[in-house]
């Protein structure tokens, strides 16, 4: 079994998300990011309301590393909610621009947001194929 000696640079870049954020826009509430021990996985605790429905769950973000295989290049996640749903995403942070694709990288459903220079806000928008989507702002609390 091969071992990772350290988390990928692409994953550690997401350290800017660690903390608790107030979310406004098409979904409202709070999210909290924290590292799992070892820092190979970033956990997002979600407590939002969207379209009048609660969205509560846990997202595990990191590089895939199946048994006996090399570490995957993309930073991927799976979100688990209290209604029994699972959703997969791919994260990419380049400079101050955070992109989160729903499903696979390059998907037509994605979030694109920008960190403020002091990392206290991330302002962006979810885009859905065929139109729709919504603005979303996270403010550090």
PDB file of C-alpha atoms in Angstrom:
ATOM      1  CA  UNK A   1       0.000   0.000   0.000  1.00  0.00           C
ATOM      2  CA  UNK A   2       1.474   3.324  -1.035  1.00  0.00           C
ATOM      3  CA  UNK A   3       1.200   6.152   1.428  1.00  0.00           C
ATOM      4  CA  UNK A   4       0.661   9.837   0.884  1.00  0.00           C
ATOM      5  CA  UNK A   5       3.404  11.751   2.608  1.00  0.00           C
ATOM      6  CA  UNK A   6       1.455  15.002   2.480  1.00  0.00           C
ATOM      7  CA  UNK A   7      -1.821  16.365   1.125  1.00  0.00           C
ATOM      8  CA  UNK A   8      -1.801  17.749  -2.422  1.00  0.00           C
ATOM      9  CA  UNK A   9      -1.093  21.431  -3.013  1.00  0.00           C
ATOM     10  CA  UNK A  10      -4.510  21.693  -4.700  1.00  0.00           C
ATOM     11  CA  UNK A  11      -6.183  20.479  -1.517  1.00  0.00           C
ATOM     12  CA  UNK A  12      -4.110  22.525   0.933  1.00  0.00           C
ATOM     13  CA  UNK A  13      -5.004  25.661  -1.091  1.00  0.00           C
ATOM     14  CA  UNK A  14      -8.541  25.199   0.284  1.00  0.00           C
ATOM     15  CA  UNK A  15      -7.243  26.049   3.771  1.00  0.00           C
ATOM     16  CA  UNK A  16      -8.663  29.522   3.046  1.00  0.00           C
ATOM     17  CA  UNK A  17     -12.140  28.024   3.565  1.00  0.00           C
ATOM     18  CA  UNK A  18     -11.474  26.829   7.131  1.00  0.00           C
ATOM     19  CA  UNK A  19     -13.830  28.511   9.589  1.00  0.00           C
ATOM     20  CA  UNK A  20     -17.508  29.354   9.855  1.00  0.00           C
ATOM     21  CA  UNK A  21     -19.308  31.298   7.136  1.00  0.00           C
ATOM     22  CA  UNK A  22     -22.706  32.944   6.833  1.00  0.00           C
ATOM     23  CA  UNK A  23     -24.243  32.114   3.452  1.00  0.00           C
ATOM     24  CA  UNK A  24     -26.679  34.460   1.680  1.00  0.00           C
ATOM     25  CA  UNK A  25     -28.276  34.416  -1.752  1.00  0.00           C
ATOM     26  CA  UNK A  26     -30.161  31.448  -3.213  1.00  0.00           C
ATOM     27  CA  UNK A  27     -29.356  29.405  -0.106  1.00  0.00           C
ATOM     28  CA  UNK A  28     -29.229  30.908   3.401  1.00  0.00           C
ATOM     29  CA  UNK A  29     -27.606  29.694   6.613  1.00  0.00           C
ATOM     30  CA  UNK A  30     -24.162  28.675   7.781  1.00  0.00           C
ATOM     31  CA  UNK A  31     -21.388  26.376   6.657  1.00  0.00           C
ATOM     32  CA  UNK A  32     -18.300  25.401   8.621  1.00  0.00           C
ATOM     33  CA  UNK A  33     -15.090  23.966   7.186  1.00  0.00           C
ATOM     34  CA  UNK A  34     -12.534  22.043   9.246  1.00  0.00           C
ATOM     35  CA  UNK A  35      -9.644  19.697   8.533  1.00  0.00           C
ATOM     36  CA  UNK A  36      -9.910  16.044   9.472  1.00  0.00           C
ATOM     37  CA  UNK A  37      -6.845  14.944  11.449  1.00  0.00           C
ATOM     38  CA  UNK A  38      -3.987  14.436   8.986  1.00  0.00           C
ATOM     39  CA  UNK A  39      -5.286  17.238   6.728  1.00  0.00           C
ATOM     40  CA  UNK A  40      -5.984  14.886   3.794  1.00  0.00           C
ATOM     41  CA  UNK A  41      -9.710  15.693   3.978  1.00  0.00           C
ATOM     42  CA  UNK A  42     -11.568  18.973   4.460  1.00  0.00           C
ATOM     43  CA  UNK A  43     -14.999  18.588   6.081  1.00  0.00           C
ATOM     44  CA  UNK A  44     -17.846  20.999   5.387  1.00  0.00           C
ATOM     45  CA  UNK A  45     -20.759  21.034   7.842  1.00  0.00           C
ATOM     46  CA  UNK A  46     -23.821  22.476   6.077  1.00  0.00           C
ATOM     47  CA  UNK A  47     -26.904  24.013   7.679  1.00  0.00           C
ATOM     48  CA  UNK A  48     -28.786  25.883   4.965  1.00  0.00           C
ATOM     49  CA  UNK A  49     -32.299  26.596   3.796  1.00  0.00           C
ATOM     50  CA  UNK A  50     -32.908  26.574   0.054  1.00  0.00           C
ATOM     51  CA  UNK A  51     -36.274  27.086  -1.685  1.00  0.00           C
ATOM     52  CA  UNK A  52     -37.920  26.791   1.741  1.00  0.00           C
ATOM     53  CA  UNK A  53     -36.358  23.387   2.415  1.00  0.00           C
ATOM     54  CA  UNK A  54     -33.640  22.588   4.965  1.00  0.00           C
ATOM     55  CA  UNK A  55     -30.323  21.393   3.538  1.00  0.00           C
ATOM     56  CA  UNK A  56     -28.302  19.814   6.329  1.00  0.00           C
ATOM     57  CA  UNK A  57     -25.341  17.566   5.789  1.00  0.00           C
ATOM     58  CA  UNK A  58     -21.643  16.838   5.660  1.00  0.00           C
ATOM     59  CA  UNK A  59     -19.272  17.156   2.719  1.00  0.00           C
ATOM     60  CA  UNK A  60     -15.923  15.348   2.610  1.00  0.00           C
ATOM     61  CA  UNK A  61     -13.426  17.057   0.283  1.00  0.00           C
ATOM     62  CA  UNK A  62     -10.072  15.565  -0.790  1.00  0.00           C
ATOM     63  CA  UNK A  63      -8.141  13.621  -3.401  1.00  0.00           C
ATOM     64  CA  UNK A  64      -9.389  10.100  -4.108  1.00  0.00           C
ATOM     65  CA  UNK A  65      -6.909   7.377  -3.176  1.00  0.00           C
ATOM     66  CA  UNK A  66      -8.446   3.943  -3.751  1.00  0.00           C
ATOM     67  CA  UNK A  67      -6.626   0.960  -2.281  1.00  0.00           C
ATOM     68  CA  UNK A  68      -3.621   0.029  -4.385  1.00  0.00           C
ATOM     69  CA  UNK A  69      -4.030   2.947  -6.792  1.00  0.00           C
ATOM     70  CA  UNK A  70      -2.300   6.312  -7.189  1.00  0.00           C
ATOM     71  CA  UNK A  71      -3.779   9.474  -5.702  1.00  0.00           C
ATOM     72  CA  UNK A  72      -6.284  11.150  -8.032  1.00  0.00           C
ATOM     73  CA  UNK A  73      -5.329  14.492  -9.528  1.00  0.00           C
ATOM     74  CA  UNK A  74      -8.616  16.307  -8.872  1.00  0.00           C
ATOM     75  CA  UNK A  75      -9.881  17.521  -5.500  1.00  0.00           C
ATOM     76  CA  UNK A  76     -13.280  15.847  -5.316  1.00  0.00           C
ATOM     77  CA  UNK A  77     -16.033  15.678  -2.737  1.00  0.00           C
ATOM     78  CA  UNK A  78     -19.169  13.856  -1.769  1.00  0.00           C
ATOM     79  CA  UNK A  79     -21.949  15.620   0.107  1.00  0.00           C
ATOM     80  CA  UNK A  80     -24.260  13.551   2.319  1.00  0.00           C
ATOM     81  CA  UNK A  81     -27.529  15.096   3.507  1.00  0.00           C
ATOM     82  CA  UNK A  82     -30.140  14.248   6.113  1.00  0.00           C
ATOM     83  CA  UNK A  83     -32.640  13.308   3.378  1.00  0.00           C
ATOM     84  CA  UNK A  84     -30.355  10.478   2.211  1.00  0.00           C
ATOM     85  CA  UNK A  85     -28.984  12.219  -0.894  1.00  0.00           C
ATOM     86  CA  UNK A  86     -25.370  12.141  -2.056  1.00  0.00           C
ATOM     87  CA  UNK A  87     -23.907  14.724  -4.432  1.00  0.00           C
ATOM     88  CA  UNK A  88     -20.422  14.715  -5.972  1.00  0.00           C
ATOM     89  CA  UNK A  89     -18.347  17.806  -6.748  1.00  0.00           C
ATOM     90  CA  UNK A  90     -14.883  18.804  -7.982  1.00  0.00           C
ATOM     91  CA  UNK A  91     -13.113  21.774  -6.331  1.00  0.00           C
ATOM     92  CA  UNK A  92     -10.474  23.996  -7.899  1.00  0.00           C
ATOM     93  CA  UNK A  93      -8.918  27.132  -6.410  1.00  0.00           C
ATOM     94  CA  UNK A  94      -6.676  29.146  -8.735  1.00  0.00           C
ATOM     95  CA  UNK A  95      -5.530  32.468  -7.328  1.00  0.00           C
ATOM     96  CA  UNK A  96      -8.636  33.978  -5.722  1.00  0.00           C
ATOM     97  CA  UNK A  97     -11.100  32.104  -7.985  1.00  0.00           C
ATOM     98  CA  UNK A  98     -12.908  29.103  -6.510  1.00  0.00           C
ATOM     99  CA  UNK A  99     -14.736  26.816  -8.939  1.00  0.00           C
ATOM    100  CA  UNK A 100     -16.935  23.948  -7.737  1.00  0.00           C
ATOM    101  CA  UNK A 101     -18.324  21.711 -10.464  1.00  0.00           C
ATOM    102  CA  UNK A 102     -21.382  19.542  -9.769  1.00  0.00           C
ATOM    103  CA  UNK A 103     -20.434  16.041 -10.851  1.00  0.00           C
ATOM    104  CA  UNK A 104     -17.330  16.037 -13.059  1.00  0.00           C
ATOM    105  CA  UNK A 105     -14.802  18.784 -13.739  1.00  0.00           C
ATOM    106  CA  UNK A 106     -16.040  20.877 -16.654  1.00  0.00           C
ATOM    107  CA  UNK A 107     -19.710  20.136 -15.868  1.00  0.00           C
ATOM    108  CA  UNK A 108     -22.244  22.730 -17.080  1.00  0.00           C
ATOM    109  CA  UNK A 109     -23.485  22.984 -13.461  1.00  0.00           C
ATOM    110  CA  UNK A 110     -20.917  24.869 -11.375  1.00  0.00           C
ATOM    111  CA  UNK A 111     -20.197  27.555  -8.813  1.00  0.00           C
ATOM    112  CA  UNK A 112     -17.646  30.248  -9.518  1.00  0.00           C
ATOM    113  CA  UNK A 113     -16.699  32.589  -6.700  1.00  0.00           C
ATOM    114  CA  UNK A 114     -13.953  35.021  -5.802  1.00  0.00           C
ATOM    115  CA  UNK A 115     -12.244  35.451  -2.437  1.00  0.00           C
ATOM    116  CA  UNK A 116     -11.892  39.022  -1.190  1.00  0.00           C
ATOM    117  CA  UNK A 117      -8.299  40.178  -0.674  1.00  0.00           C
ATOM    118  CA  UNK A 118      -8.662  39.693   3.110  1.00  0.00           C
ATOM    119  CA  UNK A 119     -10.379  36.256   2.758  1.00  0.00           C
ATOM    120  CA  UNK A 120     -13.478  37.437   4.668  1.00  0.00           C
ATOM    121  CA  UNK A 121     -15.941  36.958   1.789  1.00  0.00           C
ATOM    122  CA  UNK A 122     -16.415  34.690  -1.205  1.00  0.00           C
ATOM    123  CA  UNK A 123     -18.810  36.164  -3.761  1.00  0.00           C
ATOM    124  CA  UNK A 124     -20.088  34.198  -6.704  1.00  0.00           C
ATOM    125  CA  UNK A 125     -22.840  32.406  -8.505  1.00  0.00           C
ATOM    126  CA  UNK A 126     -24.141  28.904  -9.196  1.00  0.00           C
ATOM    127  CA  UNK A 127     -24.827  28.305 -12.903  1.00  0.00           C
ATOM    128  CA  UNK A 128     -27.105  25.518 -14.108  1.00  0.00           C
ATOM    129  CA  UNK A 129     -27.455  24.123 -17.627  1.00  0.00           C
ATOM    130  CA  UNK A 130     -30.454  25.540 -19.466  1.00  0.00           C
ATOM    131  CA  UNK A 131     -30.472  28.680 -17.310  1.00  0.00           C
ATOM    132  CA  UNK A 132     -31.181  29.227 -13.676  1.00  0.00           C
ATOM    133  CA  UNK A 133     -28.747  29.248 -10.850  1.00  0.00           C
ATOM    134  CA  UNK A 134     -28.358  31.874  -8.159  1.00  0.00           C
ATOM    135  CA  UNK A 135     -25.910  34.236  -6.533  1.00  0.00           C
ATOM    136  CA  UNK A 136     -24.252  33.105  -3.332  1.00  0.00           C
ATOM    137  CA  UNK A 137     -22.072  35.046  -0.905  1.00  0.00           C
ATOM    138  CA  UNK A 138     -20.184  33.573   2.045  1.00  0.00           C
ATOM    139  CA  UNK A 139     -19.082  35.936   4.800  1.00  0.00           C
ATOM    140  CA  UNK A 140     -16.678  34.746   7.502  1.00  0.00           C
ATOM    141  CA  UNK A 141     -18.190  34.925  11.011  1.00  0.00           C
TER     142      UNK A 141
END
